[in-house]
Amino acid sequence: MSSVVVLGAQWGDEGKGKIVDYLAQKADAVVRYSGGSNAGHTVVVNNINYKLRLLPSGVLFNDKTNVLGNGVVINPGVVLAEIAGMKEKGIDCSNLVISDRAHVVLPYHQRLDELQEEALGNHKIGTTKGGIGPCYMDKVARVGIRICDLMEPETFADKLKVNLEAKNAIITKIYGAEPFDYDTVLKEYLAYAEELRPYVADTGVVMDELFSAGKNVLFEGAQATFLDIDHGTYPYVTSSNPTAGNACTGSGVGPRFIDHVVGVVKAYTTRVGEGPFITELLDTDGPGNQIRETGHEYGTVTGRPRRCGWLDAFMLRYSARLNSLDYLAITRLDILDQMPKIKMCVGYKIGDEVLKRIPASLNVLAKVEPIFEEFDGWMTDISGIRNYDELPENAKKYLAKISDVSGVELGIISVGPNREQTIVLKELL
Ligand code: IMP
């Protein structure tokens, strides 16, 4: 038995989907433990693009158990549409299990997400407007509706009534927007309930059975370390804990079951939404734009152009500590193929003071300047390389520096979107 957590070490969109898909080949189960349909993973198999939002990447294989754990928030319409889309592509999702303890995203969560963002004006978070934050708010406020409630029509009807009265009051009285009609939401969700029923299980027990049977388990992180509600650049974060510790809490297993943690790192940095970004490139015709266009850095879920910048290796050191990272999986190295000069942030400073840690205060963070090191680019197409030794020397120097500053060994290097465009330095699982 072996288990590995794979998570984003930056601000998301690191290419976790591809790494998870690669490792899933050896896994018996793939488990999501946080977030919801705000995630967007793109996996390319046999030149077919699969865009996954809630479904674990293991659905692309027929023989894996796929778990949506209790820490995930489930939008039934989204997950059912994804299942239907997969079926159209010949992928059967019968090996999917959804936790009966997971919370349900309702239409009022989505509406409140939009209204709250509008009301915040210049201070908006830049959320995906999927109702993720408001759903987790209800969970923590202990008024949320769980999948097990949805499975009991009378319980659901009661809970929906209470919730909708409270939410409609906020929607109409505070925001002056249109209320939701109880019967319409009830009917829609009771129909979803019947479609979801075959997938619902006590997934903590499923996990226990998997571990007892000596299976290989892959925990698939969503969002990323610096979007973590506790450790990210608060308040410009998501409303759950994508960090490794939540792989346990969000799926119902104890910490002794985690063997390895892999941090997925894009060879540069991107961010969507608002918030601090120390190495951001704001040019419209320089390296920032070159990264965005070469890397097609536009959101999978929202289509928003992503903010692009140089790799922040100092952040990775922090990420390594927070997540107990054993290995790094570097993705999209090929996107830098035609950059004559490449910079990497190896430290932070304020004036002459070199910082030892990332400040919690956004006011202090706003004063931080990156300490850059400049590298000569390799100016050659590396997408066909499958062996580390064959990488250009300049690429190897760049990779070695990432490992050096972050303090984490390199495990996987990805040089293209396809499964086979992967250089493996460390076999996991
Ligand atoms: P929310 O998770 O929709 O509430 O959005 C909160 C913040 O997290 C926003 O800055 C989003 O852009 C960001 N975010 C949420 N999910 C992802 C993701 O999968 N990739 C990258 N950023 C994300």
Short mmCIF file of N, CA, C and O in Angstrom, two decimals, residues 95-211:
data_model
loop_
_atom_site.label_atom_id
_atom_site.label_comp_id
_atom_site.label_asym_id
_atom_site.label_seq_id
_atom_site.Cartn_x
_atom_site.Cartn_y
_atom_site.Cartn_z
N ASN A 95 -17.65 4.04 -11.17
CA ASN A 95 -16.72 3.84 -10.05
C ASN A 95 -16.52 5.13 -9.24
O ASN A 95 -15.51 5.30 -8.58
N LEU A 96 -17.51 6.03 -9.30
CA LEU A 96 -17.45 7.28 -8.53
C LEU A 96 -18.22 7.11 -7.23
O LEU A 96 -19.33 6.56 -7.23
N VAL A 97 -17.63 7.57 -6.12
CA VAL A 97 -18.38 7.60 -4.86
C VAL A 97 -18.34 9.02 -4.28
O VAL A 97 -17.29 9.67 -4.28
N ILE A 98 -19.50 9.47 -3.83
CA ILE A 98 -19.62 10.84 -3.30
C ILE A 98 -19.96 10.75 -1.82
O ILE A 98 -20.90 10.03 -1.44
N SER A 99 -19.23 11.49 -1.01
CA SER A 99 -19.44 11.41 0.44
C SER A 99 -20.82 11.88 0.85
O SER A 99 -21.29 12.95 0.42
N ASP A 100 -21.45 11.12 1.72
CA ASP A 100 -22.76 11.53 2.27
C ASP A 100 -22.61 12.72 3.22
O ASP A 100 -23.57 13.36 3.59
N ARG A 101 -21.36 13.02 3.62
CA ARG A 101 -21.12 14.15 4.52
C ARG A 101 -20.69 15.42 3.78
O ARG A 101 -20.49 16.46 4.40
N ALA A 102 -20.50 15.32 2.49
CA ALA A 102 -20.12 16.52 1.71
C ALA A 102 -21.29 17.50 1.69
O ALA A 102 -22.45 17.09 1.75
N HIS A 103 -20.97 18.77 1.60
CA HIS A 103 -22.03 19.79 1.58
C HIS A 103 -22.47 20.09 0.15
O HIS A 103 -21.68 19.96 -0.80
N VAL A 104 -23.75 20.49 0.04
CA VAL A 104 -24.35 20.71 -1.28
C VAL A 104 -24.34 22.21 -1.61
O VAL A 104 -24.73 23.04 -0.78
N VAL A 105 -23.90 22.53 -2.82
CA VAL A 105 -23.98 23.92 -3.29
C VAL A 105 -25.37 24.14 -3.87
O VAL A 105 -25.83 23.38 -4.71
N LEU A 106 -26.03 25.18 -3.39
CA LEU A 106 -27.40 25.50 -3.84
C LEU A 106 -27.39 26.80 -4.64
O LEU A 106 -26.42 27.57 -4.56
N PRO A 107 -28.46 27.05 -5.41
CA PRO A 107 -28.46 28.24 -6.27
C PRO A 107 -28.25 29.54 -5.50
O PRO A 107 -27.64 30.48 -6.00
N TYR A 108 -28.74 29.57 -4.24
CA TYR A 108 -28.57 30.82 -3.47
C TYR A 108 -27.11 31.05 -3.09
O TYR A 108 -26.69 32.18 -2.89
N HIS A 109 -26.33 29.97 -3.00
CA HIS A 109 -24.89 30.16 -2.74
C HIS A 109 -24.24 30.88 -3.91
O HIS A 109 -23.44 31.80 -3.72
N GLN A 110 -24.60 30.44 -5.11
CA GLN A 110 -24.01 31.06 -6.30
C GLN A 110 -24.42 32.52 -6.40
O GLN A 110 -23.61 33.39 -6.69
N ARG A 111 -25.71 32.77 -6.13
CA ARG A 111 -26.21 34.15 -6.23
C ARG A 111 -25.51 35.03 -5.20
O ARG A 111 -25.12 36.15 -5.48
N LEU A 112 -25.38 34.51 -3.97
CA LEU A 112 -24.74 35.30 -2.91
C LEU A 112 -23.27 35.56 -3.23
O LEU A 112 -22.75 36.64 -2.93
N ASP A 113 -22.61 34.59 -3.86
CA ASP A 113 -21.21 34.76 -4.27
C ASP A 113 -21.13 35.97 -5.22
O ASP A 113 -20.29 36.87 -5.04
N GLU A 114 -22.04 36.02 -6.19
CA GLU A 114 -22.03 37.13 -7.16
C GLU A 114 -22.34 38.46 -6.47
O GLU A 114 -21.66 39.46 -6.68
N LEU A 115 -23.38 38.44 -5.61
CA LEU A 115 -23.81 39.69 -4.95
C LEU A 115 -22.73 40.22 -4.00
O LEU A 115 -22.48 41.43 -3.94
N GLN A 116 -22.10 39.29 -3.27
CA GLN A 116 -21.05 39.72 -2.33
C GLN A 116 -19.87 40.33 -3.09
O GLN A 116 -19.30 41.33 -2.67
N GLU A 117 -19.52 39.71 -4.20
CA GLU A 117 -18.41 40.23 -5.01
C GLU A 117 -18.73 41.62 -5.54
O GLU A 117 -17.90 42.52 -5.47
N GLU A 118 -19.98 41.78 -6.05
CA GLU A 118 -20.39 43.09 -6.56
C GLU A 118 -20.30 44.14 -5.46
O GLU A 118 -19.77 45.24 -5.66
N ALA A 119 -20.79 43.76 -4.26
CA ALA A 119 -20.83 44.71 -3.15
C ALA A 119 -19.42 45.09 -2.69
O ALA A 119 -19.20 46.20 -2.20
N LEU A 120 -18.47 44.18 -2.85
CA LEU A 120 -17.09 44.47 -2.42
C LEU A 120 -16.39 45.48 -3.33
O LEU A 120 -15.40 46.09 -2.94
N GLY A 121 -16.91 45.66 -4.54
CA GLY A 121 -16.35 46.65 -5.47
C GLY A 121 -14.86 46.42 -5.68
O GLY A 121 -14.44 45.33 -6.05
N ASN A 122 -14.06 47.46 -5.39
CA ASN A 122 -12.61 47.37 -5.57
C ASN A 122 -11.95 46.33 -4.68
O ASN A 122 -10.81 45.94 -4.91
N HIS A 123 -12.63 45.94 -3.62
CA HIS A 123 -12.04 44.97 -2.68
C HIS A 123 -12.44 43.54 -3.02
O HIS A 123 -12.26 42.63 -2.22
N LYS A 124 -13.05 43.34 -4.19
CA LYS A 124 -13.54 42.00 -4.52
C LYS A 124 -12.39 40.98 -4.51
O LYS A 124 -11.23 41.33 -4.72
N ILE A 125 -12.77 39.70 -4.26
CA ILE A 125 -11.78 38.63 -4.18
C ILE A 125 -11.42 38.15 -5.59
O ILE A 125 -10.31 37.68 -5.84
N GLY A 126 -12.39 38.28 -6.50
CA GLY A 126 -12.19 37.71 -7.83
C GLY A 126 -12.51 36.22 -7.82
O GLY A 126 -11.78 35.41 -8.38
N THR A 127 -13.60 35.84 -7.14
CA THR A 127 -13.93 34.41 -7.02
C THR A 127 -14.40 33.85 -8.37
O THR A 127 -14.64 34.60 -9.31
N THR A 128 -14.57 32.55 -8.41
CA THR A 128 -15.08 31.90 -9.62
C THR A 128 -16.61 32.00 -9.69
O THR A 128 -17.21 31.50 -10.63
N LYS A 129 -17.22 32.61 -8.69
CA LYS A 129 -18.67 32.82 -8.60
C LYS A 129 -19.48 31.53 -8.65
O LYS A 129 -20.60 31.50 -9.15
N GLY A 130 -18.86 30.48 -8.18
CA GLY A 130 -19.54 29.18 -8.17
C GLY A 130 -20.27 28.89 -6.87
O GLY A 130 -20.79 27.79 -6.68
N GLY A 131 -20.30 29.86 -5.97
CA GLY A 131 -21.02 29.66 -4.70
C GLY A 131 -20.20 28.87 -3.68
O GLY A 131 -20.73 28.40 -2.67
N ILE A 132 -18.90 28.74 -3.95
CA ILE A 132 -18.06 27.90 -3.09
C ILE A 132 -17.94 28.52 -1.69
O ILE A 132 -18.18 27.86 -0.67
N GLY A 133 -17.57 29.82 -1.65
CA GLY A 133 -17.41 30.49 -0.36
C GLY A 133 -18.70 30.45 0.47
O GLY A 133 -18.69 29.99 1.62
N PRO A 134 -19.84 30.90 -0.10
CA PRO A 134 -21.08 30.86 0.68
C PRO A 134 -21.49 29.45 1.14
O PRO A 134 -22.06 29.28 2.20
N CYS A 135 -21.15 28.43 0.37
CA CYS A 135 -21.47 27.06 0.79
C CYS A 135 -20.63 26.68 2.01
O CYS A 135 -21.15 26.15 3.00
N TYR A 136 -19.32 26.98 1.95
CA TYR A 136 -18.47 26.70 3.13
C TYR A 136 -18.89 27.57 4.32
O TYR A 136 -18.75 27.15 5.47
N MET A 137 -19.38 28.79 4.05
CA MET A 137 -19.85 29.63 5.16
C MET A 137 -20.98 28.92 5.89
O MET A 137 -21.03 28.87 7.12
N ASP A 138 -21.91 28.35 5.13
CA ASP A 138 -23.04 27.63 5.74
C ASP A 138 -22.57 26.40 6.51
O ASP A 138 -23.10 26.07 7.56
N LYS A 139 -21.57 25.74 5.94
CA LYS A 139 -21.03 24.54 6.61
C LYS A 139 -20.50 24.92 8.00
O LYS A 139 -20.84 24.30 9.01
N VAL A 140 -19.69 25.99 8.02
CA VAL A 140 -19.08 26.40 9.29
C VAL A 140 -20.13 26.99 10.23
O VAL A 140 -20.06 26.83 11.45
N ALA A 141 -21.14 27.63 9.66
CA ALA A 141 -22.22 28.20 10.50
C ALA A 141 -23.21 27.12 10.97
O ALA A 141 -24.16 27.42 11.68
N ARG A 142 -22.99 25.90 10.51
CA ARG A 142 -23.79 24.74 10.90
C ARG A 142 -25.23 24.80 10.43
O ARG A 142 -26.15 24.31 11.09
N VAL A 143 -25.42 25.45 9.30
CA VAL A 143 -26.76 25.48 8.70
C VAL A 143 -26.76 24.84 7.30
O VAL A 143 -27.76 24.86 6.60
N GLY A 144 -25.61 24.29 6.92
CA GLY A 144 -25.48 23.75 5.57
C GLY A 144 -26.34 22.51 5.35
O GLY A 144 -26.82 21.87 6.29
N ILE A 145 -26.52 22.18 4.08
CA ILE A 145 -27.27 20.98 3.70
C ILE A 145 -26.27 19.99 3.12
O ILE A 145 -25.51 20.32 2.20
N ARG A 146 -26.26 18.78 3.70
CA ARG A 146 -25.29 17.78 3.23
C ARG A 146 -25.94 16.81 2.25
O ARG A 146 -27.18 16.74 2.15
N ILE A 147 -25.09 16.05 1.58
CA ILE A 147 -25.58 15.07 0.61
C ILE A 147 -26.54 14.09 1.30
O ILE A 147 -27.58 13.73 0.74
N CYS A 148 -26.24 13.71 2.55
CA CYS A 148 -27.14 12.77 3.25
C CYS A 148 -28.53 13.40 3.45
O CYS A 148 -29.55 12.70 3.42
N ASP A 149 -28.59 14.72 3.63
CA ASP A 149 -29.88 15.41 3.77
C ASP A 149 -30.63 15.38 2.43
O ASP A 149 -31.85 15.22 2.39
N LEU A 150 -29.86 15.57 1.37
CA LEU A 150 -30.47 15.57 0.03
C LEU A 150 -31.07 14.20 -0.29
O LEU A 150 -32.05 14.09 -1.03
N MET A 151 -30.49 13.16 0.30
CA MET A 151 -30.97 11.80 0.05
C MET A 151 -32.28 11.51 0.79
O MET A 151 -32.93 10.50 0.54
N GLU A 152 -32.65 12.40 1.73
CA GLU A 152 -33.92 12.21 2.48
C GLU A 152 -34.85 13.34 2.09
O GLU A 152 -34.70 14.47 2.58
N PRO A 153 -35.81 13.08 1.18
CA PRO A 153 -36.62 14.17 0.63
C PRO A 153 -37.26 15.07 1.69
O PRO A 153 -37.25 16.30 1.55
N GLU A 154 -37.76 14.48 2.80
CA GLU A 154 -38.42 15.33 3.80
C GLU A 154 -37.43 16.21 4.54
O GLU A 154 -37.68 17.40 4.80
N THR A 155 -36.30 15.62 4.88
CA THR A 155 -35.25 16.41 5.57
C THR A 155 -34.81 17.56 4.67
O THR A 155 -34.67 18.70 5.11
N PHE A 156 -34.59 17.22 3.39
CA PHE A 156 -34.13 18.24 2.46
C PHE A 156 -35.17 19.36 2.34
O PHE A 156 -34.82 20.55 2.39
N ALA A 157 -36.44 18.97 2.21
CA ALA A 157 -37.51 19.97 2.06
C ALA A 157 -37.53 20.91 3.26
O ALA A 157 -37.64 22.14 3.11
N ASP A 158 -37.38 20.35 4.46
CA ASP A 158 -37.38 21.16 5.69
C ASP A 158 -36.19 22.11 5.72
O ASP A 158 -36.32 23.30 5.98
N LYS A 159 -35.02 21.53 5.50
CA LYS A 159 -33.79 22.35 5.58
C LYS A 159 -33.77 23.42 4.51
O LYS A 159 -33.28 24.53 4.75
N LEU A 160 -34.26 23.07 3.34
CA LEU A 160 -34.28 24.06 2.26
C LEU A 160 -35.18 25.23 2.63
O LEU A 160 -34.86 26.39 2.40
N LYS A 161 -36.34 24.90 3.25
CA LYS A 161 -37.30 25.96 3.62
C LYS A 161 -36.61 26.96 4.56
O LYS A 161 -36.65 28.17 4.32
N VAL A 162 -36.01 26.44 5.62
CA VAL A 162 -35.37 27.31 6.62
C VAL A 162 -34.27 28.14 5.97
O VAL A 162 -34.18 29.37 6.15
N ASN A 163 -33.43 27.46 5.17
CA ASN A 163 -32.30 28.16 4.54
C ASN A 163 -32.77 29.20 3.55
O ASN A 163 -32.25 30.31 3.50
N LEU A 164 -33.77 28.81 2.75
CA LEU A 164 -34.20 29.72 1.70
C LEU A 164 -34.84 30.99 2.29
O LEU A 164 -34.64 32.09 1.76
N GLU A 165 -35.58 30.81 3.38
CA GLU A 165 -36.17 32.00 4.02
C GLU A 165 -35.06 32.96 4.45
O GLU A 165 -35.13 34.17 4.20
N ALA A 166 -34.04 32.40 5.09
CA ALA A 166 -32.93 33.25 5.57
C ALA A 166 -32.18 33.88 4.40
O ALA A 166 -31.87 35.07 4.41
N LYS A 167 -31.91 33.07 3.39
CA LYS A 167 -31.10 33.58 2.26
C LYS A 167 -31.91 34.57 1.42
O LYS A 167 -31.36 35.59 0.97
N ASN A 168 -33.21 34.28 1.23
CA ASN A 168 -34.03 35.22 0.46
C ASN A 168 -34.11 36.58 1.16
O ASN A 168 -34.15 37.62 0.50
N ALA A 169 -34.13 36.55 2.49
CA ALA A 169 -34.17 37.82 3.23
C ALA A 169 -32.90 38.63 2.93
O ALA A 169 -32.96 39.84 2.68
N ILE A 170 -31.77 37.95 2.93
CA ILE A 170 -30.50 38.66 2.64
C ILE A 170 -30.50 39.15 1.19
O ILE A 170 -30.16 40.31 0.90
N ILE A 171 -30.89 38.26 0.29
CA ILE A 171 -30.85 38.59 -1.15
C ILE A 171 -31.75 39.79 -1.46
O ILE A 171 -31.37 40.70 -2.20
N THR A 172 -32.95 39.81 -0.87
CA THR A 172 -33.88 40.89 -1.19
C THR A 172 -33.62 42.14 -0.35
O THR A 172 -33.55 43.25 -0.88
N LYS A 173 -33.44 41.96 0.97
CA LYS A 173 -33.37 43.14 1.84
C LYS A 173 -31.99 43.81 1.83
O LYS A 173 -31.90 45.03 1.90
N ILE A 174 -30.95 43.02 1.74
CA ILE A 174 -29.62 43.65 1.75
C ILE A 174 -29.18 44.02 0.34
O ILE A 174 -28.67 45.10 0.10
N TYR A 175 -29.40 43.09 -0.59
CA TYR A 175 -28.88 43.33 -1.94
C TYR A 175 -29.93 43.83 -2.93
O TYR A 175 -29.60 44.15 -4.07
N GLY A 176 -31.21 43.81 -2.53
CA GLY A 176 -32.28 44.28 -3.42
C GLY A 176 -32.42 43.43 -4.68
O GLY A 176 -32.84 43.90 -5.73
N ALA A 177 -32.06 42.15 -4.57
CA ALA A 177 -32.15 41.26 -5.74
C ALA A 177 -33.38 40.36 -5.64
O ALA A 177 -34.08 40.36 -4.62
N GLU A 178 -33.61 39.59 -6.69
CA GLU A 178 -34.80 38.73 -6.76
C GLU A 178 -34.65 37.49 -5.87
O GLU A 178 -33.61 36.84 -5.86
N PRO A 179 -35.73 37.13 -5.14
CA PRO A 179 -35.64 35.93 -4.28
C PRO A 179 -35.75 34.64 -5.11
O PRO A 179 -36.16 34.68 -6.26
N PHE A 180 -35.40 33.52 -4.50
CA PHE A 180 -35.57 32.21 -5.15
C PHE A 180 -36.92 31.63 -4.77
O PHE A 180 -37.41 31.82 -3.67
N ASP A 181 -37.53 30.91 -5.71
CA ASP A 181 -38.81 30.26 -5.47
C ASP A 181 -38.56 28.87 -4.87
O ASP A 181 -37.86 28.05 -5.47
N TYR A 182 -39.15 28.64 -3.71
CA TYR A 182 -38.92 27.39 -2.96
C TYR A 182 -39.24 26.16 -3.80
O TYR A 182 -38.43 25.23 -3.92
N ASP A 183 -40.44 26.14 -4.40
CA ASP A 183 -40.88 24.93 -5.12
C ASP A 183 -39.96 24.60 -6.29
O ASP A 183 -39.68 23.44 -6.58
N THR A 184 -39.50 25.67 -6.97
CA THR A 184 -38.63 25.43 -8.14
C THR A 184 -37.31 24.78 -7.71
O THR A 184 -36.87 23.80 -8.31
N VAL A 185 -36.70 25.34 -6.64
CA VAL A 185 -35.42 24.79 -6.17
C VAL A 185 -35.63 23.36 -5.65
O VAL A 185 -34.85 22.44 -5.95
N LEU A 186 -36.73 23.18 -4.90
CA LEU A 186 -37.01 21.85 -4.32
C LEU A 186 -37.12 20.81 -5.43
O LEU A 186 -36.48 19.75 -5.37
N LYS A 187 -37.90 21.14 -6.45
CA LYS A 187 -38.13 20.18 -7.54
C LYS A 187 -36.80 19.85 -8.25
O LYS A 187 -36.49 18.68 -8.50
N GLU A 188 -36.05 20.91 -8.54
CA GLU A 188 -34.78 20.71 -9.25
C GLU A 188 -33.85 19.79 -8.46
O GLU A 188 -33.29 18.83 -8.99
N TYR A 189 -33.74 20.06 -7.16
CA TYR A 189 -32.77 19.31 -6.36
C TYR A 189 -33.25 17.89 -6.02
O TYR A 189 -32.44 16.98 -5.89
N LEU A 190 -34.58 17.70 -5.90
CA LEU A 190 -35.05 16.33 -5.64
C LEU A 190 -34.81 15.46 -6.86
O LEU A 190 -34.53 14.26 -6.74
N ALA A 191 -34.87 16.07 -8.03
CA ALA A 191 -34.55 15.31 -9.25
C ALA A 191 -33.06 14.95 -9.27
O ALA A 191 -32.67 13.82 -9.56
N TYR A 192 -32.20 15.92 -8.89
CA TYR A 192 -30.76 15.64 -8.81
C TYR A 192 -30.51 14.50 -7.82
O TYR A 192 -29.66 13.63 -8.06
N ALA A 193 -31.25 14.53 -6.70
CA ALA A 193 -31.02 13.55 -5.63
C ALA A 193 -31.12 12.13 -6.19
O ALA A 193 -30.27 11.29 -5.89
N GLU A 194 -32.15 11.90 -7.00
CA GLU A 194 -32.33 10.53 -7.52
C GLU A 194 -31.21 10.14 -8.46
O GLU A 194 -30.77 9.00 -8.48
N GLU A 195 -30.72 11.12 -9.22
CA GLU A 195 -29.62 10.80 -10.13
C GLU A 195 -28.31 10.56 -9.38
O GLU A 195 -27.46 9.78 -9.79
N LEU A 196 -28.15 11.27 -8.26
CA LEU A 196 -26.91 11.15 -7.49
C LEU A 196 -26.87 9.91 -6.60
O LEU A 196 -25.81 9.40 -6.28
N ARG A 197 -28.08 9.44 -6.21
CA ARG A 197 -28.19 8.38 -5.18
C ARG A 197 -27.23 7.19 -5.40
O ARG A 197 -26.56 6.75 -4.45
N PRO A 198 -27.12 6.67 -6.63
CA PRO A 198 -26.24 5.49 -6.79
C PRO A 198 -24.78 5.74 -6.43
O PRO A 198 -24.03 4.79 -6.18
N TYR A 199 -24.37 7.00 -6.40
CA TYR A 199 -22.95 7.30 -6.15
C TYR A 199 -22.66 7.59 -4.68
O TYR A 199 -21.50 7.69 -4.29
N VAL A 200 -23.71 7.78 -3.88
CA VAL A 200 -23.50 8.27 -2.50
C VAL A 200 -23.07 7.14 -1.56
O VAL A 200 -23.62 6.04 -1.60
N ALA A 201 -22.06 7.44 -0.74
CA ALA A 201 -21.55 6.42 0.20
C ALA A 201 -20.90 7.12 1.38
O ALA A 201 -20.63 8.32 1.35
N ASP A 202 -20.65 6.33 2.44
CA ASP A 202 -19.82 6.82 3.54
C ASP A 202 -18.38 6.65 3.06
O ASP A 202 -17.79 5.57 3.17
N THR A 203 -17.81 7.70 2.50
CA THR A 203 -16.52 7.54 1.82
C THR A 203 -15.36 7.33 2.80
O THR A 203 -14.33 6.81 2.41
N GLY A 204 -15.55 7.72 4.07
CA GLY A 204 -14.52 7.41 5.08
C GLY A 204 -14.36 5.90 5.19
O GLY A 204 -13.24 5.38 5.28
N VAL A 205 -15.47 5.20 5.14
CA VAL A 205 -15.44 3.73 5.21
C VAL A 205 -14.83 3.16 3.93
O VAL A 205 -14.01 2.23 3.96
N VAL A 206 -15.19 3.77 2.80
CA VAL A 206 -14.60 3.33 1.51
C VAL A 206 -13.07 3.46 1.59
O VAL A 206 -12.33 2.57 1.19
N MET A 207 -12.61 4.59 2.13
CA MET A 207 -11.17 4.83 2.24
C MET A 207 -10.52 3.78 3.14
O MET A 207 -9.45 3.26 2.83
N ASP A 208 -11.19 3.48 4.25
CA ASP A 208 -10.66 2.49 5.18
C ASP A 208 -10.53 1.13 4.50
O ASP A 208 -9.52 0.43 4.65
N GLU A 209 -11.54 0.79 3.72
CA GLU A 209 -11.50 -0.50 3.00
C GLU A 209 -10.35 -0.53 2.00
O GLU A 209 -9.66 -1.54 1.85
N LEU A 210 -10.14 0.62 1.34
CA LEU A 210 -9.05 0.68 0.35
C LEU A 210 -7.70 0.45 1.03
O LEU A 210 -6.88 -0.34 0.58
N PHE A 211 -7.49 1.18 2.15
CA PHE A 211 -6.21 1.04 2.86
C PHE A 211 -6.06 -0.37 3.45
O PHE A 211 -4.98 -0.95 3.39
#
